[in-house]
Amino acid sequence: MENQCQNGNETLLKVSTLNCIDLSNPDIHQSVSLLKQACLDCGFFYVVNHGISQEFMDEVFGQSKSFFELPLNEKMKVLRNEKHRGYTPVLDELLDPDNQVHVGDYKEGYYIGVEVPEDDPEAEKPFYGPNVWPEDGLLPGWRQTMEKFHHQALEVAKAVARIIALALGLEVDFFDKPEMLGKPIATLRLLHYGGQVSDPSKGIYGAGAHSDYGLITLLATDAVMGLQICKDKDAKPQIWEYVAPVKGAFIVNLGDMLERWSNCIFKSTLHRVLGNGQERYSIAYFIEPSHDCLVECLPTCKSENNPPKFPPIYCATYLSQRYKDTHAELSLYEKHQT
C-alpha cells in the first residue's frame, strides 16, 4: 500500500500509506479496528478532527518560527536545563550513534513540559518543574500560546489513548487513571530544521534513526516532506518510506514504552528526518504516564505461551536513562552562557 511521488529533482520517493483515525467518528468500533491494524503494522497513523482549530495551529507554528528566528545569543539565554526545559541547539541531540559518527542532529528545538512551581514538592521529580520561557517583551503572547497548545494537545493524546486501550482489550479508561495520564509527563517540543541537506552515506541527518521513548507522540508538521519510517528495522538493507504531511492532521506514533507494555504486540517503529535543503518546522508532543507508574506487561498481552518479555520498570527511571543516552552534557555549553 505505497504510492510514488516525485520531488523537484524528479527522484522517486516511496511514500507510506497510513490509516487515518477520525476522532469525531461516532463508530468507535471502526476507529478501534483502523488503529489496531496500524499498531500491528507500523505503529504510525494520522488523526483528524481532533478538536484543535487550523487557525490556532497556524498561530502555534508562527510563534515557533518567531522564536527560532531570534539571534543565537538570545536563544542560548533559555538553554535547556537538567529538567529538559528550554532551547536545544543544533547538534545537541544524537539519536543514532552507530550512523551519526561524532555528529548530532541538524535541528534545533525547544522543550516545554508540565508547569509545576519550584516550591511544589512535585517539582522534585525529574520531569516536573517550572518551564523556561523567553522574556515577556521579546515574544508577546508566546508563553500563553504554547501553554494553551500544551493543554489542548493533552486532550487529543488522551482521546487517542482511549482507543488504544480498547484495541488492546482493556477498559476504555485504562490510561485515564491518576498514576497514568491523570498526572502525565507531557512534553511539547518545537522543532526547526535549518535547511541542511541530509546525506545518510556521511551520517548527516535532520534527525537520526530512532524510536520514541514513551507512550505515544503527536506530530504536527508544515508542508515540507522529511519524515521517514522503517517498518522492519531488522531488514537488510532497511527500507525507508516517507510520511506525507497532511494539513490539519496529527501524525501519531507509538513509543517504546507502549511496545514494552504490550509485550511487543504493538510496534514502536524506527523513524528519521532527512533534510532536502528546505527549512522545515514541526511540533512534537510526547505523552508518557506519571513518574510513579509501573510499566509492566498488560494482562491482555501475556499468556502461558507468550510470557512477559521485559521486567517491570518505573516510568521516571526508564525515561531518565533514555534522555541521558541521547543528549549532550550541559557542561559543553558553559562558554555560551558567560
mmCIF file of C-alpha atoms in Angstrom:
data_model
loop_
_atom_site.group_PDB
_atom_site.id
_atom_site.type_symbol
_atom_site.label_atom_id
_atom_site.label_comp_id
_atom_site.label_asym_id
_atom_site.label_seq_id
_atom_site.Cartn_x
_atom_site.Cartn_y
_atom_site.Cartn_z
ATOM 1 C CA MET A 1 0.000 0.000 0.000
ATOM 2 C CA GLU A 2 2.516 2.569 -1.079
ATOM 3 C CA ASN A 3 2.359 5.176 -3.795
ATOM 4 C CA GLN A 4 5.081 7.023 -5.614
ATOM 5 C CA CYS A 5 5.522 10.785 -5.977
ATOM 6 C CA GLN A 6 8.259 12.949 -7.371
ATOM 7 C CA ASN A 7 10.261 15.740 -5.819
ATOM 8 C CA GLY A 8 11.878 18.667 -7.621
ATOM 9 C CA ASN A 9 14.805 16.516 -8.722
ATOM 10 C CA GLU A 10 12.463 14.000 -10.347
ATOM 11 C CA THR A 11 13.699 11.397 -7.846
ATOM 12 C CA LEU A 12 11.117 8.788 -6.964
ATOM 13 C CA LEU A 13 10.128 8.884 -3.326
ATOM 14 C CA LYS A 14 8.482 5.949 -1.603
ATOM 15 C CA VAL A 15 5.536 7.312 0.375
ATOM 16 C CA SER A 16 3.807 5.195 3.005
ATOM 17 C CA THR A 17 0.009 4.962 3.112
ATOM 18 C CA LEU A 18 -1.163 5.223 6.712
ATOM 19 C CA ASN A 19 -4.556 4.611 8.313
ATOM 20 C CA CYS A 20 -6.497 7.716 9.311
ATOM 21 C CA ILE A 21 -8.399 7.875 12.613
ATOM 22 C CA ASP A 22 -11.239 10.417 12.741
ATOM 23 C CA LEU A 23 -11.780 11.396 16.392
ATOM 24 C CA SER A 24 -15.252 12.736 15.542
ATOM 25 C CA ASN A 25 -16.368 9.365 14.133
ATOM 26 C CA PRO A 26 -19.280 8.019 16.235
ATOM 27 C CA ASP A 27 -18.447 4.455 15.123
ATOM 28 C CA ILE A 28 -15.854 3.640 17.811
ATOM 29 C CA HIS A 29 -15.546 0.050 16.556
ATOM 30 C CA GLN A 30 -14.317 1.307 13.178
ATOM 31 C CA SER A 31 -11.775 3.602 14.857
ATOM 32 C CA VAL A 32 -10.535 0.753 17.071
ATOM 33 C CA SER A 33 -10.176 -1.545 14.054
ATOM 34 C CA LEU A 34 -8.239 1.027 11.996
ATOM 35 C CA LEU A 35 -5.979 1.899 14.919
ATOM 36 C CA LYS A 36 -5.297 -1.730 15.811
ATOM 37 C CA GLN A 37 -4.352 -2.519 12.219
ATOM 38 C CA ALA A 38 -1.961 0.455 12.194
ATOM 39 C CA CYS A 39 -0.409 -0.507 15.553
ATOM 40 C CA LEU A 40 0.215 -4.094 14.431
ATOM 41 C CA ASP A 41 1.597 -2.970 11.064
ATOM 42 C CA CYS A 42 3.827 0.039 11.597
ATOM 43 C CA GLY A 43 2.831 1.967 14.727
ATOM 44 C CA PHE A 44 2.102 5.152 12.714
ATOM 45 C CA PHE A 45 -1.270 6.668 11.748
ATOM 46 C CA TYR A 46 -2.970 10.018 11.122
ATOM 47 C CA VAL A 47 -5.525 11.599 13.471
ATOM 48 C CA VAL A 48 -8.011 14.149 12.109
ATOM 49 C CA ASN A 49 -10.935 16.145 13.514
ATOM 50 C CA HIS A 50 -9.082 16.264 16.812
ATOM 51 C CA GLY A 51 -10.627 19.500 18.056
ATOM 52 C CA ILE A 52 -7.668 21.890 17.633
ATOM 53 C CA SER A 53 -8.543 24.518 15.039
ATOM 54 C CA GLN A 54 -6.372 25.133 11.976
ATOM 55 C CA GLU A 55 -6.298 28.817 12.886
ATOM 56 C CA PHE A 56 -4.742 28.046 16.253
ATOM 57 C CA MET A 57 -2.291 25.521 14.748
ATOM 58 C CA ASP A 58 -1.137 28.269 12.345
ATOM 59 C CA GLU A 59 -0.640 30.583 15.330
ATOM 60 C CA VAL A 60 1.495 27.980 17.147
ATOM 61 C CA PHE A 61 3.673 27.455 14.062
ATOM 62 C CA GLY A 62 4.021 31.228 13.628
ATOM 63 C CA GLN A 63 5.119 31.694 17.232
ATOM 64 C CA SER A 64 7.553 28.777 16.905
ATOM 65 C CA LYS A 65 9.141 30.383 13.837
ATOM 66 C CA SER A 66 9.417 33.712 15.694
ATOM 67 C CA PHE A 67 11.486 32.054 18.407
ATOM 68 C CA PHE A 68 13.859 30.204 16.079
ATOM 69 C CA GLU A 69 14.461 33.397 14.071
ATOM 70 C CA LEU A 70 15.945 35.065 17.177
ATOM 71 C CA PRO A 71 19.752 35.539 17.273
ATOM 72 C CA LEU A 72 21.605 32.544 18.754
ATOM 73 C CA ASN A 73 22.766 34.548 21.792
ATOM 74 C CA GLU A 74 19.101 35.230 22.687
ATOM 75 C CA LYS A 75 18.166 31.565 22.266
ATOM 76 C CA MET A 76 21.117 30.456 24.415
ATOM 77 C CA LYS A 77 19.706 32.541 27.310
ATOM 78 C CA VAL A 78 16.969 29.898 27.568
ATOM 79 C CA LEU A 79 19.221 26.862 27.056
ATOM 80 C CA ARG A 80 17.635 23.623 28.251
ATOM 81 C CA ASN A 81 18.202 22.793 31.890
ATOM 82 C CA GLU A 82 18.632 19.474 33.691
ATOM 83 C CA LYS A 83 14.818 19.052 33.635
ATOM 84 C CA HIS A 84 14.847 19.209 29.836
ATOM 85 C CA ARG A 85 13.080 22.550 29.568
ATOM 86 C CA GLY A 86 14.175 25.206 27.107
ATOM 87 C CA TYR A 87 16.296 25.511 23.980
ATOM 88 C CA THR A 88 18.295 22.687 22.380
ATOM 89 C CA PRO A 89 20.895 23.892 19.841
ATOM 90 C CA VAL A 90 21.776 22.276 16.522
ATOM 91 C CA LEU A 91 23.801 19.039 17.058
ATOM 92 C CA ASP A 92 22.705 18.847 20.743
ATOM 93 C CA GLU A 93 20.900 15.542 20.235
ATOM 94 C CA LEU A 94 22.498 12.329 18.946
ATOM 95 C CA LEU A 95 19.799 9.754 18.199
ATOM 96 C CA ASP A 96 21.660 7.219 16.065
ATOM 97 C CA PRO A 97 25.288 6.963 17.293
ATOM 98 C CA ASP A 98 26.046 3.964 15.068
ATOM 99 C CA ASN A 99 25.451 6.016 11.923
ATOM 100 C CA GLN A 100 25.870 9.624 13.076
ATOM 101 C CA VAL A 101 29.623 9.495 13.524
ATOM 102 C CA HIS A 102 30.542 12.266 16.024
ATOM 103 C CA VAL A 103 27.782 14.488 14.591
ATOM 104 C CA GLY A 104 24.360 15.101 16.116
ATOM 105 C CA ASP A 105 21.036 16.085 14.572
ATOM 106 C CA TYR A 106 20.856 19.104 12.258
ATOM 107 C CA LYS A 107 17.880 20.553 14.098
ATOM 108 C CA GLU A 108 17.200 22.934 16.957
ATOM 109 C CA GLY A 109 14.350 22.590 19.390
ATOM 110 C CA TYR A 110 12.545 23.932 22.425
ATOM 111 C CA TYR A 111 11.154 21.777 25.269
ATOM 112 C CA ILE A 112 8.040 22.768 27.247
ATOM 113 C CA GLY A 113 6.809 20.387 29.942
ATOM 114 C CA VAL A 114 4.128 20.251 32.633
ATOM 115 C CA GLU A 115 4.349 23.528 34.559
ATOM 116 C CA VAL A 116 4.946 22.842 38.262
ATOM 117 C CA PRO A 117 6.023 25.715 40.600
ATOM 118 C CA GLU A 118 9.502 25.386 42.091
ATOM 119 C CA ASP A 119 8.167 25.346 45.656
ATOM 120 C CA ASP A 120 5.774 22.462 44.922
ATOM 121 C CA PRO A 121 7.063 19.093 46.262
ATOM 122 C CA GLU A 122 6.132 17.571 42.860
ATOM 123 C CA ALA A 123 8.831 19.770 41.289
ATOM 124 C CA GLU A 124 11.478 17.469 42.786
ATOM 125 C CA LYS A 125 10.506 14.771 40.293
ATOM 126 C CA PRO A 126 12.849 14.515 37.257
ATOM 127 C CA PHE A 127 10.370 15.687 34.596
ATOM 128 C CA TYR A 128 8.289 18.152 36.633
ATOM 129 C CA GLY A 129 9.156 21.758 37.452
ATOM 130 C CA PRO A 130 8.837 25.298 36.124
ATOM 131 C CA ASN A 131 9.330 25.819 32.399
ATOM 132 C CA VAL A 132 11.965 28.100 30.905
ATOM 133 C CA TRP A 133 10.396 30.991 28.980
ATOM 134 C CA PRO A 134 11.775 33.767 26.763
ATOM 135 C CA GLU A 135 11.456 37.250 28.298
ATOM 136 C CA ASP A 136 7.900 38.591 28.087
ATOM 137 C CA GLY A 137 8.811 41.602 25.972
ATOM 138 C CA LEU A 138 10.759 39.561 23.446
ATOM 139 C CA LEU A 139 7.898 37.446 22.045
ATOM 140 C CA PRO A 140 4.496 38.840 23.116
ATOM 141 C CA GLY A 141 1.878 36.150 23.721
ATOM 142 C CA TRP A 142 4.397 33.339 23.137
ATOM 143 C CA ARG A 143 4.074 31.663 26.529
ATOM 144 C CA GLN A 144 0.260 31.887 26.511
ATOM 145 C CA THR A 145 0.075 30.290 23.038
ATOM 146 C CA MET A 146 2.358 27.410 23.995
ATOM 147 C CA GLU A 147 0.574 26.740 27.298
ATOM 148 C CA LYS A 148 -2.787 26.661 25.517
ATOM 149 C CA PHE A 149 -1.468 24.250 22.891
ATOM 150 C CA HIS A 150 0.111 22.028 25.570
ATOM 151 C CA HIS A 151 -3.286 21.751 27.289
ATOM 152 C CA GLN A 152 -5.230 21.070 24.069
ATOM 153 C CA ALA A 153 -2.727 18.503 22.781
ATOM 154 C CA LEU A 154 -3.004 16.586 26.076
ATOM 155 C CA GLU A 155 -6.745 16.176 25.487
ATOM 156 C CA VAL A 156 -6.066 14.832 21.970
ATOM 157 C CA ALA A 157 -3.497 12.383 23.363
ATOM 158 C CA LYS A 158 -5.956 11.143 25.997
ATOM 159 C CA ALA A 159 -8.611 10.587 23.312
ATOM 160 C CA VAL A 160 -6.145 8.529 21.252
ATOM 161 C CA ALA A 161 -5.082 6.572 24.367
ATOM 162 C CA ARG A 162 -8.710 5.556 24.979
ATOM 163 C CA ILE A 163 -8.904 3.997 21.510
ATOM 164 C CA ILE A 164 -5.547 2.280 22.102
ATOM 165 C CA ALA A 165 -6.904 0.820 25.360
ATOM 166 C CA LEU A 166 -9.877 -0.681 23.529
ATOM 167 C CA ALA A 167 -7.584 -2.022 20.789
ATOM 168 C CA LEU A 168 -5.587 -3.834 23.491
ATOM 169 C CA GLY A 169 -8.701 -5.381 25.012
ATOM 170 C CA LEU A 170 -8.596 -3.098 28.078
ATOM 171 C CA GLU A 171 -11.256 -0.877 29.653
ATOM 172 C CA VAL A 172 -11.668 2.385 27.733
ATOM 173 C CA ASP A 173 -10.432 4.452 30.720
ATOM 174 C CA PHE A 174 -7.388 2.272 31.455
ATOM 175 C CA PHE A 175 -4.902 5.058 30.664
ATOM 176 C CA ASP A 176 -7.009 7.766 32.374
ATOM 177 C CA LYS A 177 -6.046 6.567 35.870
ATOM 178 C CA PRO A 178 -4.194 9.083 38.101
ATOM 179 C CA GLU A 179 -0.968 7.060 38.020
ATOM 180 C CA MET A 180 -1.068 7.032 34.219
ATOM 181 C CA LEU A 181 -2.357 10.007 32.211
ATOM 182 C CA GLY A 182 -4.073 11.575 35.225
ATOM 183 C CA LYS A 183 -0.675 13.073 36.139
ATOM 184 C CA PRO A 184 1.273 12.591 32.914
ATOM 185 C CA ILE A 185 4.757 13.509 31.833
ATOM 186 C CA ALA A 186 3.731 15.518 28.787
ATOM 187 C CA THR A 187 6.366 17.341 26.764
ATOM 188 C CA LEU A 188 5.838 19.744 23.893
ATOM 189 C CA ARG A 189 8.835 20.155 21.600
ATOM 190 C CA LEU A 190 9.085 22.806 18.911
ATOM 191 C CA LEU A 191 11.490 21.785 16.129
ATOM 192 C CA HIS A 192 13.276 23.656 13.362
ATOM 193 C CA TYR A 193 15.368 22.066 10.614
ATOM 194 C CA GLY A 194 17.515 24.788 9.071
ATOM 195 C CA GLY A 195 17.838 23.504 5.518
ATOM 196 C CA GLN A 196 20.927 21.302 5.814
ATOM 197 C CA VAL A 197 20.821 18.643 3.077
ATOM 198 C CA SER A 198 20.996 15.191 4.657
ATOM 199 C CA ASP A 199 23.448 12.582 3.409
ATOM 200 C CA PRO A 200 22.952 9.165 5.038
ATOM 201 C CA SER A 201 26.197 7.896 3.457
ATOM 202 C CA LYS A 202 28.060 10.519 5.529
ATOM 203 C CA GLY A 203 25.935 10.153 8.660
ATOM 204 C CA ILE A 204 24.274 13.564 8.181
ATOM 205 C CA TYR A 205 20.590 13.644 9.165
ATOM 206 C CA GLY A 206 17.984 16.179 10.206
ATOM 207 C CA ALA A 207 17.157 13.628 12.910
ATOM 208 C CA GLY A 208 18.922 10.277 13.141
ATOM 209 C CA ALA A 209 17.036 6.996 13.100
ATOM 210 C CA HIS A 210 15.321 6.352 16.421
ATOM 211 C CA SER A 211 12.142 5.177 18.073
ATOM 212 C CA ASP A 212 10.403 7.420 20.605
ATOM 213 C CA TYR A 213 10.764 6.683 24.305
ATOM 214 C CA GLY A 214 7.291 6.938 25.694
ATOM 215 C CA LEU A 215 3.632 6.037 25.219
ATOM 216 C CA ILE A 216 2.607 7.970 22.100
ATOM 217 C CA THR A 217 3.776 11.019 20.146
ATOM 218 C CA LEU A 218 1.599 13.537 18.304
ATOM 219 C CA LEU A 219 3.391 15.319 15.451
ATOM 220 C CA ALA A 220 2.195 18.354 13.532
ATOM 221 C CA THR A 221 4.304 19.364 10.532
ATOM 222 C CA ASP A 222 4.448 22.059 7.898
ATOM 223 C CA ALA A 223 4.125 21.102 4.221
ATOM 224 C CA VAL A 224 7.791 20.131 3.730
ATOM 225 C CA MET A 225 8.422 16.397 3.320
ATOM 226 C CA GLY A 226 11.130 14.972 5.590
ATOM 227 C CA LEU A 227 9.850 12.311 7.995
ATOM 228 C CA GLN A 228 10.647 8.705 7.048
ATOM 229 C CA ILE A 229 9.705 5.403 8.697
ATOM 230 C CA CYS A 230 11.264 1.949 8.522
ATOM 231 C CA LYS A 231 8.641 -0.740 9.152
ATOM 232 C CA ASP A 232 11.207 -3.538 9.560
ATOM 233 C CA LYS A 233 14.297 -2.393 11.458
ATOM 234 C CA ASP A 234 15.943 -5.813 11.023
ATOM 235 C CA ALA A 235 15.697 -5.827 7.212
ATOM 236 C CA LYS A 236 18.988 -5.718 5.281
ATOM 237 C CA PRO A 237 19.035 -3.202 3.717
ATOM 238 C CA GLN A 238 16.498 -1.172 5.644
ATOM 239 C CA ILE A 239 13.648 0.201 3.527
ATOM 240 C CA TRP A 240 12.646 3.782 4.317
ATOM 241 C CA GLU A 241 9.319 5.331 3.313
ATOM 242 C CA TYR A 242 8.277 8.988 3.556
ATOM 243 C CA VAL A 243 5.253 10.013 5.607
ATOM 244 C CA ALA A 244 3.416 12.738 3.729
ATOM 245 C CA PRO A 245 2.335 15.846 5.659
ATOM 246 C CA VAL A 246 -1.475 16.177 5.834
ATOM 247 C CA LYS A 247 -2.784 19.648 6.635
ATOM 248 C CA GLY A 248 -4.820 19.708 9.833
ATOM 249 C CA ALA A 249 -3.794 16.187 10.872
ATOM 250 C CA PHE A 250 -1.523 14.893 13.581
ATOM 251 C CA ILE A 251 0.849 12.104 12.646
ATOM 252 C CA VAL A 252 0.738 9.757 15.654
ATOM 253 C CA ASN A 253 3.278 7.092 16.501
ATOM 254 C CA LEU A 254 3.670 4.597 19.313
ATOM 255 C CA GLY A 255 6.671 4.769 21.630
ATOM 256 C CA ASP A 256 8.929 2.104 23.103
ATOM 257 C CA MET A 257 7.084 2.206 26.417
ATOM 258 C CA LEU A 258 3.841 1.092 24.750
ATOM 259 C CA GLU A 259 5.686 -1.624 22.851
ATOM 260 C CA ARG A 260 7.089 -2.798 26.184
ATOM 261 C CA TRP A 261 3.685 -2.534 27.888
ATOM 262 C CA SER A 262 2.017 -4.562 25.105
ATOM 263 C CA ASN A 263 4.741 -7.251 25.177
ATOM 264 C CA CYS A 264 5.792 -6.251 21.620
ATOM 265 C CA ILE A 265 2.306 -6.859 20.178
ATOM 266 C CA PHE A 266 2.121 -3.179 19.187
ATOM 267 C CA LYS A 267 5.102 -1.719 17.333
ATOM 268 C CA SER A 268 7.328 1.241 18.078
ATOM 269 C CA THR A 269 8.836 1.991 14.693
ATOM 270 C CA LEU A 270 12.181 3.458 13.656
ATOM 271 C CA HIS A 271 11.875 6.886 12.054
ATOM 272 C CA ARG A 272 14.206 9.675 10.974
ATOM 273 C CA VAL A 273 14.177 13.050 9.238
ATOM 274 C CA LEU A 274 16.053 13.797 6.022
ATOM 275 C CA GLY A 275 16.654 17.414 5.059
ATOM 276 C CA ASN A 276 16.312 18.379 1.396
ATOM 277 C CA GLY A 277 17.652 21.927 1.540
ATOM 278 C CA GLN A 278 14.355 23.490 2.612
ATOM 279 C CA GLU A 279 13.643 24.864 6.063
ATOM 280 C CA ARG A 280 11.179 22.652 7.932
ATOM 281 C CA TYR A 281 9.156 23.221 11.094
ATOM 282 C CA SER A 282 7.377 20.593 13.164
ATOM 283 C CA ILE A 283 5.804 20.338 16.606
ATOM 284 C CA ALA A 284 6.042 17.105 18.595
ATOM 285 C CA TYR A 285 4.020 16.297 21.697
ATOM 286 C CA PHE A 286 5.356 13.383 23.734
ATOM 287 C CA ILE A 287 2.976 11.777 26.224
ATOM 288 C CA GLU A 288 4.052 9.425 28.996
ATOM 289 C CA PRO A 289 2.379 8.201 32.190
ATOM 290 C CA SER A 290 3.199 9.601 35.630
ATOM 291 C CA HIS A 291 6.654 9.318 37.200
ATOM 292 C CA ASP A 292 5.432 6.638 39.607
ATOM 293 C CA CYS A 293 3.685 4.463 37.037
ATOM 294 C CA LEU A 294 4.998 0.902 36.996
ATOM 295 C CA VAL A 295 5.243 -0.215 33.382
ATOM 296 C CA GLU A 296 4.677 -3.958 33.320
ATOM 297 C CA CYS A 297 3.180 -6.345 30.806
ATOM 298 C CA LEU A 298 -0.537 -5.735 30.320
ATOM 299 C CA PRO A 299 -2.803 -8.593 31.400
ATOM 300 C CA THR A 300 -4.284 -8.882 27.899
ATOM 301 C CA CYS A 301 -0.840 -9.169 26.285
ATOM 302 C CA LYS A 302 0.600 -12.222 28.029
ATOM 303 C CA SER A 303 -0.191 -15.913 28.200
ATOM 304 C CA GLU A 304 1.455 -19.207 29.055
ATOM 305 C CA ASN A 305 2.877 -19.333 25.533
ATOM 306 C CA ASN A 306 3.751 -15.629 25.474
ATOM 307 C CA PRO A 307 5.209 -14.672 28.874
ATOM 308 C CA PRO A 308 6.356 -11.075 29.602
ATOM 309 C CA LYS A 309 9.488 -10.158 27.648
ATOM 310 C CA PHE A 310 10.572 -7.282 29.942
ATOM 311 C CA PRO A 311 10.813 -6.820 33.723
ATOM 312 C CA PRO A 312 8.627 -4.103 35.308
ATOM 313 C CA ILE A 313 10.189 -0.629 35.437
ATOM 314 C CA TYR A 314 9.094 2.743 36.801
ATOM 315 C CA CYS A 315 8.364 5.338 34.152
ATOM 316 C CA ALA A 316 10.696 8.006 35.623
ATOM 317 C CA THR A 317 13.644 5.567 35.785
ATOM 318 C CA TYR A 318 13.127 4.471 32.199
ATOM 319 C CA LEU A 319 12.767 7.973 30.733
ATOM 320 C CA SER A 320 15.693 9.459 32.656
ATOM 321 C CA GLN A 321 18.057 6.892 31.178
ATOM 322 C CA ARG A 322 16.749 7.367 27.640
ATOM 323 C CA TYR A 323 17.200 11.162 27.773
ATOM 324 C CA LYS A 324 20.696 10.774 29.248
ATOM 325 C CA ASP A 325 21.683 8.457 26.406
ATOM 326 C CA THR A 326 20.718 10.875 23.619
ATOM 327 C CA HIS A 327 21.529 14.447 24.779
ATOM 328 C CA ALA A 328 24.839 16.282 25.098
ATOM 329 C CA GLU A 329 26.201 17.120 28.548
ATOM 330 C CA LEU A 330 25.111 20.633 29.552
ATOM 331 C CA SER A 331 28.699 21.465 30.579
ATOM 332 C CA LEU A 332 29.549 21.676 26.858
ATOM 333 C CA TYR A 333 27.570 24.924 26.642
ATOM 334 C CA GLU A 334 29.099 26.756 29.604
ATOM 335 C CA LYS A 335 31.173 29.051 27.361
ATOM 336 C CA HIS A 336 27.980 30.294 25.688
ATOM 337 C CA GLN A 337 26.437 31.404 28.955
ATOM 338 C CA THR A 338 29.165 33.653 30.293
#
